[in-house]
XYZ file of C-alpha atoms in Angstrom:
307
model
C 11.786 40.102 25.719
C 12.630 43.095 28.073
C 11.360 46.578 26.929
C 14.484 48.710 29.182
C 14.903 51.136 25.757
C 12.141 50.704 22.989
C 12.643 52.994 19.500
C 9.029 54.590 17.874
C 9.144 55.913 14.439
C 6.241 56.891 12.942
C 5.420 58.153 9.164
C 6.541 61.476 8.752
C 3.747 63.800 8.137
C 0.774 61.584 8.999
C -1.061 62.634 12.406
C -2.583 59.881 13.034
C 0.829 57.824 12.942
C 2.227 60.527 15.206
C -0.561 60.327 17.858
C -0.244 56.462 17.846
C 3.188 57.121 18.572
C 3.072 59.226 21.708
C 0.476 57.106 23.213
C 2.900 54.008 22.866
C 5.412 56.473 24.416
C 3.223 56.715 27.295
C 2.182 53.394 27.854
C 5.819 52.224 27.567
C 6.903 55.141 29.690
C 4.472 53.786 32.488
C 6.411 50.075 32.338
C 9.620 52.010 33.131
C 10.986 52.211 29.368
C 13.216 54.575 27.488
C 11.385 56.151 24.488
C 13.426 57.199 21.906
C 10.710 58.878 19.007
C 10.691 60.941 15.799
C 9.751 60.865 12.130
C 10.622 58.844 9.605
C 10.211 59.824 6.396
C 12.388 61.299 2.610
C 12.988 64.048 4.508
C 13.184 62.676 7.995
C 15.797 60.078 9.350
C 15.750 59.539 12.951
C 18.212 56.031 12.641
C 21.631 57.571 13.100
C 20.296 59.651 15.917
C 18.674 56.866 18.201
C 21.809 54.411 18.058
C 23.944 56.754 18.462
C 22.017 58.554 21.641
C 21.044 55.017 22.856
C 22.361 54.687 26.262
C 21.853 50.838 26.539
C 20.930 47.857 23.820
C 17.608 48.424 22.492
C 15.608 45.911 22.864
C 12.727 46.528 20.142
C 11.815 49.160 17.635
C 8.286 49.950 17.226
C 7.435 50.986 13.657
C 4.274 52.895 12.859
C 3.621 53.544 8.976
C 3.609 52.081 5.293
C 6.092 49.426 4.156
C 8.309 52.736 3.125
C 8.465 53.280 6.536
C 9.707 49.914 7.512
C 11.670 49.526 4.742
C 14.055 52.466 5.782
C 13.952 50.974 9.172
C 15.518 47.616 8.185
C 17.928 48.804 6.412
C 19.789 51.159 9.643
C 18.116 48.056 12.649
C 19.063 45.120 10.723
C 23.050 45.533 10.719
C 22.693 45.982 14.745
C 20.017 42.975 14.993
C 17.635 44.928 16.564
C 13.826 43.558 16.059
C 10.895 45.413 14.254
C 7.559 45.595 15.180
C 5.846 47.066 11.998
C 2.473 48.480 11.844
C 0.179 49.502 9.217
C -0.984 52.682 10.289
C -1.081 55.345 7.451
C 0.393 53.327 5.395
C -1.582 52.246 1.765
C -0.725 48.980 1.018
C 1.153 47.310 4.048
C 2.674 44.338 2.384
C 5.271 44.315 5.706
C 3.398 45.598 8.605
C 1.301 44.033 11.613
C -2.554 45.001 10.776
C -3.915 47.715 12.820
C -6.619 45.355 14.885
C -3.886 43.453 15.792
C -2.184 46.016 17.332
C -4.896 48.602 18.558
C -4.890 47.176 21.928
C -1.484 48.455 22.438
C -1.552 47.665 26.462
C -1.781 44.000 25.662
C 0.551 44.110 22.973
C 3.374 44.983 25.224
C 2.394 42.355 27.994
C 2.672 39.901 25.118
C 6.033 41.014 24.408
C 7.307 41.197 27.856
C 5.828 37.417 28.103
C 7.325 36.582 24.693
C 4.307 35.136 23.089
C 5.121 36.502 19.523
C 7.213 34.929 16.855
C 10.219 36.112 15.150
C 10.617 36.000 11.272
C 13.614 36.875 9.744
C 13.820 37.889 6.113
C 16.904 38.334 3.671
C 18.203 41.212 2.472
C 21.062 42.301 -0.315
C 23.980 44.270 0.050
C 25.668 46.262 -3.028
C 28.631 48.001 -3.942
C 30.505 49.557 -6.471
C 33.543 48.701 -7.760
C 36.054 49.854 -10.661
C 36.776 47.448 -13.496
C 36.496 43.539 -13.427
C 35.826 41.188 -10.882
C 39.885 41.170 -10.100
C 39.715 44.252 -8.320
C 37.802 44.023 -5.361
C 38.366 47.697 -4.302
C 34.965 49.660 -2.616
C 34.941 52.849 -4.729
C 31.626 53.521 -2.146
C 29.700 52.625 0.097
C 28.337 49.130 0.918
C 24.391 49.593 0.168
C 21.603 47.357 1.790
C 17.691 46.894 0.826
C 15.029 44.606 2.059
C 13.252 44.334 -1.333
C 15.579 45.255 -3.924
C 18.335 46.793 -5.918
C 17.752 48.860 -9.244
C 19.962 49.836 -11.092
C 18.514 52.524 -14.195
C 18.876 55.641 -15.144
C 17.583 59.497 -14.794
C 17.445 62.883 -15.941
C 15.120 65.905 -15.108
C 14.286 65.671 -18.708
C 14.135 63.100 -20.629
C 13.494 59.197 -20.469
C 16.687 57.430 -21.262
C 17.494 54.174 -22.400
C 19.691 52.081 -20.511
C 22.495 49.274 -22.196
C 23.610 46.855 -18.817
C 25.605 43.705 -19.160
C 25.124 41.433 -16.022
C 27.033 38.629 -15.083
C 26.325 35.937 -12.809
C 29.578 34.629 -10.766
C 32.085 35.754 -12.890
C 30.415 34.426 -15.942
C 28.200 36.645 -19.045
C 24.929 36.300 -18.778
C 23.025 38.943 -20.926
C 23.068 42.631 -22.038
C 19.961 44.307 -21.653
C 18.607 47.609 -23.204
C 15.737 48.937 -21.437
C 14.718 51.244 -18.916
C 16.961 49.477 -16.034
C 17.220 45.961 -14.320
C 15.342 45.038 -10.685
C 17.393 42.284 -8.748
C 15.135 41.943 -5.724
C 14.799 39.389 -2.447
C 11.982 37.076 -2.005
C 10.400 40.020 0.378
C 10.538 42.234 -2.827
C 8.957 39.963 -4.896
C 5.658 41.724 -4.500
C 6.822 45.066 -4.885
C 8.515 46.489 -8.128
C 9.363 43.182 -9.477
C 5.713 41.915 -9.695
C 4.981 45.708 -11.145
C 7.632 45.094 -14.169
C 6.090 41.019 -14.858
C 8.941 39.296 -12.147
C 7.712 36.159 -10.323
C 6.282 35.977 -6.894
C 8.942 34.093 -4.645
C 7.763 33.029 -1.092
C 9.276 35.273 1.108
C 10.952 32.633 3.610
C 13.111 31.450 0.708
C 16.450 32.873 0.345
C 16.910 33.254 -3.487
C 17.823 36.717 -5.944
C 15.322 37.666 -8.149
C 16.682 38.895 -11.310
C 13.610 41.410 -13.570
C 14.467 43.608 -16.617
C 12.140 46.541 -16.857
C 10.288 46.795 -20.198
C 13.611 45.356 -22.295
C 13.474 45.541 -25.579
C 14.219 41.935 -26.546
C 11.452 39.872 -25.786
C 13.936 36.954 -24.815
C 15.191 38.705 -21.608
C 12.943 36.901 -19.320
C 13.199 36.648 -15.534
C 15.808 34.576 -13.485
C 15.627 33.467 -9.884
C 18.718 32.585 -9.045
C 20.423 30.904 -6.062
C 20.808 33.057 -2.602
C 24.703 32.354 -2.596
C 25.457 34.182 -6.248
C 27.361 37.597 -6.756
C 25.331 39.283 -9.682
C 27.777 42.081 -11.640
C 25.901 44.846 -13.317
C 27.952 47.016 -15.832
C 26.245 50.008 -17.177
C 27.146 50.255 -21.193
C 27.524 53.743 -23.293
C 26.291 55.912 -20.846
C 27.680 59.090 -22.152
C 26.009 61.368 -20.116
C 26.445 59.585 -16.882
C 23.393 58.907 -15.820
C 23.295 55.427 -14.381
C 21.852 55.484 -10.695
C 22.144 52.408 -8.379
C 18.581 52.463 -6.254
C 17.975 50.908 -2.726
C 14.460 50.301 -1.802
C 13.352 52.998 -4.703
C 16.159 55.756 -2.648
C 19.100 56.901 -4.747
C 22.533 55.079 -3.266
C 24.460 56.086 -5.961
C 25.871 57.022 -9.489
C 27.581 54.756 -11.559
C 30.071 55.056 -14.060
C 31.252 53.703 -17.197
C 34.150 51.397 -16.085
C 32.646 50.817 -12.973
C 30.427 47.571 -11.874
C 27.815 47.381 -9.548
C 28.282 43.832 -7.150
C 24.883 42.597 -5.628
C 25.074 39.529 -3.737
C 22.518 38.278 -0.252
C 23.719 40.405 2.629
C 24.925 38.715 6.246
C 22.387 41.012 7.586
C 18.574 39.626 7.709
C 15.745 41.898 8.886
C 13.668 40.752 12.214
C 9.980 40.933 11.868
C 7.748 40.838 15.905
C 4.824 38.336 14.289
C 1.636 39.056 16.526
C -0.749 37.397 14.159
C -1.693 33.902 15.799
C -2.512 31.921 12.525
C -0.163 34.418 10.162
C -0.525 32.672 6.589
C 1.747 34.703 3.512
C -1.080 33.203 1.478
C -4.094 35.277 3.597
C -1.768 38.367 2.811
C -1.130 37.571 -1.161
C -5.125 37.163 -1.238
C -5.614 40.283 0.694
C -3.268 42.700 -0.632
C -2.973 41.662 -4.656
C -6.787 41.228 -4.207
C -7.087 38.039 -5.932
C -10.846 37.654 -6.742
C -10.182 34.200 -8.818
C -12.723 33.455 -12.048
C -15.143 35.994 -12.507
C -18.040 33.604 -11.938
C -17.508 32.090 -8.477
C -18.166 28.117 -8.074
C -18.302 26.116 -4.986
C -15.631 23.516 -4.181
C -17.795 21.035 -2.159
C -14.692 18.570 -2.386
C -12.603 20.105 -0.345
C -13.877 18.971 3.114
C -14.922 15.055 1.837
């Protein structure tokens, strides 16, 4: 890979995220590369600004933070192709980003890359819209919406928890009508975020497949549904008199949603590029590490395994 015009967020806020990204600045600066830096953050987003100020294709974004971080950064890169390098510094739990002792010597990181001794993974991601009426009418009434771990579509108010009546369909055809406090249709990647938090499976995240979650319904036979990558799943939001129906991307508000009106969620064309630096990268190392699975309680010896 060539590194002629490099992009650096780091986490809004967070120092030591900011002085990580300067000295990458530097260092880059050094190997005669274009630095284009700034915060990322709710408040902060740099995105629109570095493509359109880029002066030539950018060859690699550099991503230091949380998986909020990178998840606002796949959703402006991914559309343009543009590959991430994520890395967990100030970030919590860091289900998407490089560990920080693989990356803290930075100088050899970037001869790596420039040698091309990395690997590439590319992960799926959903696009949504809203629409008015039936499936007939196939007429944006916004815009198109895209998330690396998942829609949600539920409701709020500044004062009050409200109960939400959805009716989802699954290619045209009536699959259930949930009350509860909202529905989660998630990627593979998003498995292990909100999904997992509201009892969805855990779906390998080089699979391409939509996740499909109600949160805390109130029939106990709305259950889970994986469902394959190539369906259109229709979400209608049901006597919502006070208009409070929200479609979510990545947990930020995308939009409201009216009676009448049906939310269309289906695998986008765009897929988000991951810069692997991890030699022997296992997803099962990172379930272990980051859901902190302990096993039984009482730890015994599997002196099989090696016979």
């Amino acid at each position: 890979m060539e590194l002629k015009q490099v992009i650096i967020a780091h986490k809004a806020a967070d120092a030591q995220s900011r002085q990580w990204a300067e000295k990458c600045a530097r260092q880059l600066e050094s190997l005669n590369c274009r630095i284009l830096m700034g915060p990322s953050g709710p408040k902060d987003n740099p995105y629109p600004v570095f493509l359109a100020s880029a002066s030539q294709p950018i060859d690699l974004a550099i991503v230091l933070g949380g998986d909020g971080t990178v998840l606002t950064a796949a959703r402006h890169l991914a559309p343009h192709n543009i590959p991430i390098l994520a890395v967990n510094v100030g970030g919590h739990l860091g289900f998407l980003t490089e560990a920080f002792e693989e990356f803290k010597n930075s100088e050899q990181v970037w001869q790596r890359i420039l040698a091309d001794r990395y690997a590439i993974q590319r992960r799926m991601m959903l696009q949504a819209a809203i629409y008015e009426g039936d499936r007939t009418n196939t007429q944006l009434m916004s815009d198109k919406y895209l998330a690396l771990n998942e829609m949600c579509i539920k409701p709020a108010s500044a004062d009050r928890t409200i109960t939400s009546i959805l009716e989802m369909d699954i290619d045209g055809e009536v699959v259930d009508q949930y009350q509860g406090d909202g529905l989660i249709i998630a990627t593979p990647t998003g498995s292990t975020g909100y999904t997992v938090s509201a009892s969805g499976p855990i779906v390998h995240d080089g699979m391409k497949a939509i996740i499909v979650t109600p949160i805390c319904p109130m029939s106990l036979s709305s259950r889970p549904l994986i469902l394959p990558a190539g369906s259109v799943v229709s979400v209608w939001p049901l006597a919502d008199y006070e208009l409070n129906t929200k479609l979510w991307t990545d947990s930020i508000l995308g939009a409201s949603i009216w009676p009448g009106q049906r939310v269309d969620v289906r695998m986008s064309e765009h897929q988000a590029k991951f810069i692997i630096l991890e030699e022997n990268y296992s997803y099962y190392h990172t379930l272990r590490e980051k859901l902190q699975w302990a096993g039984a309680r009482v730890h015994y010896d599997n002196n099989h395994r090696n016979n």
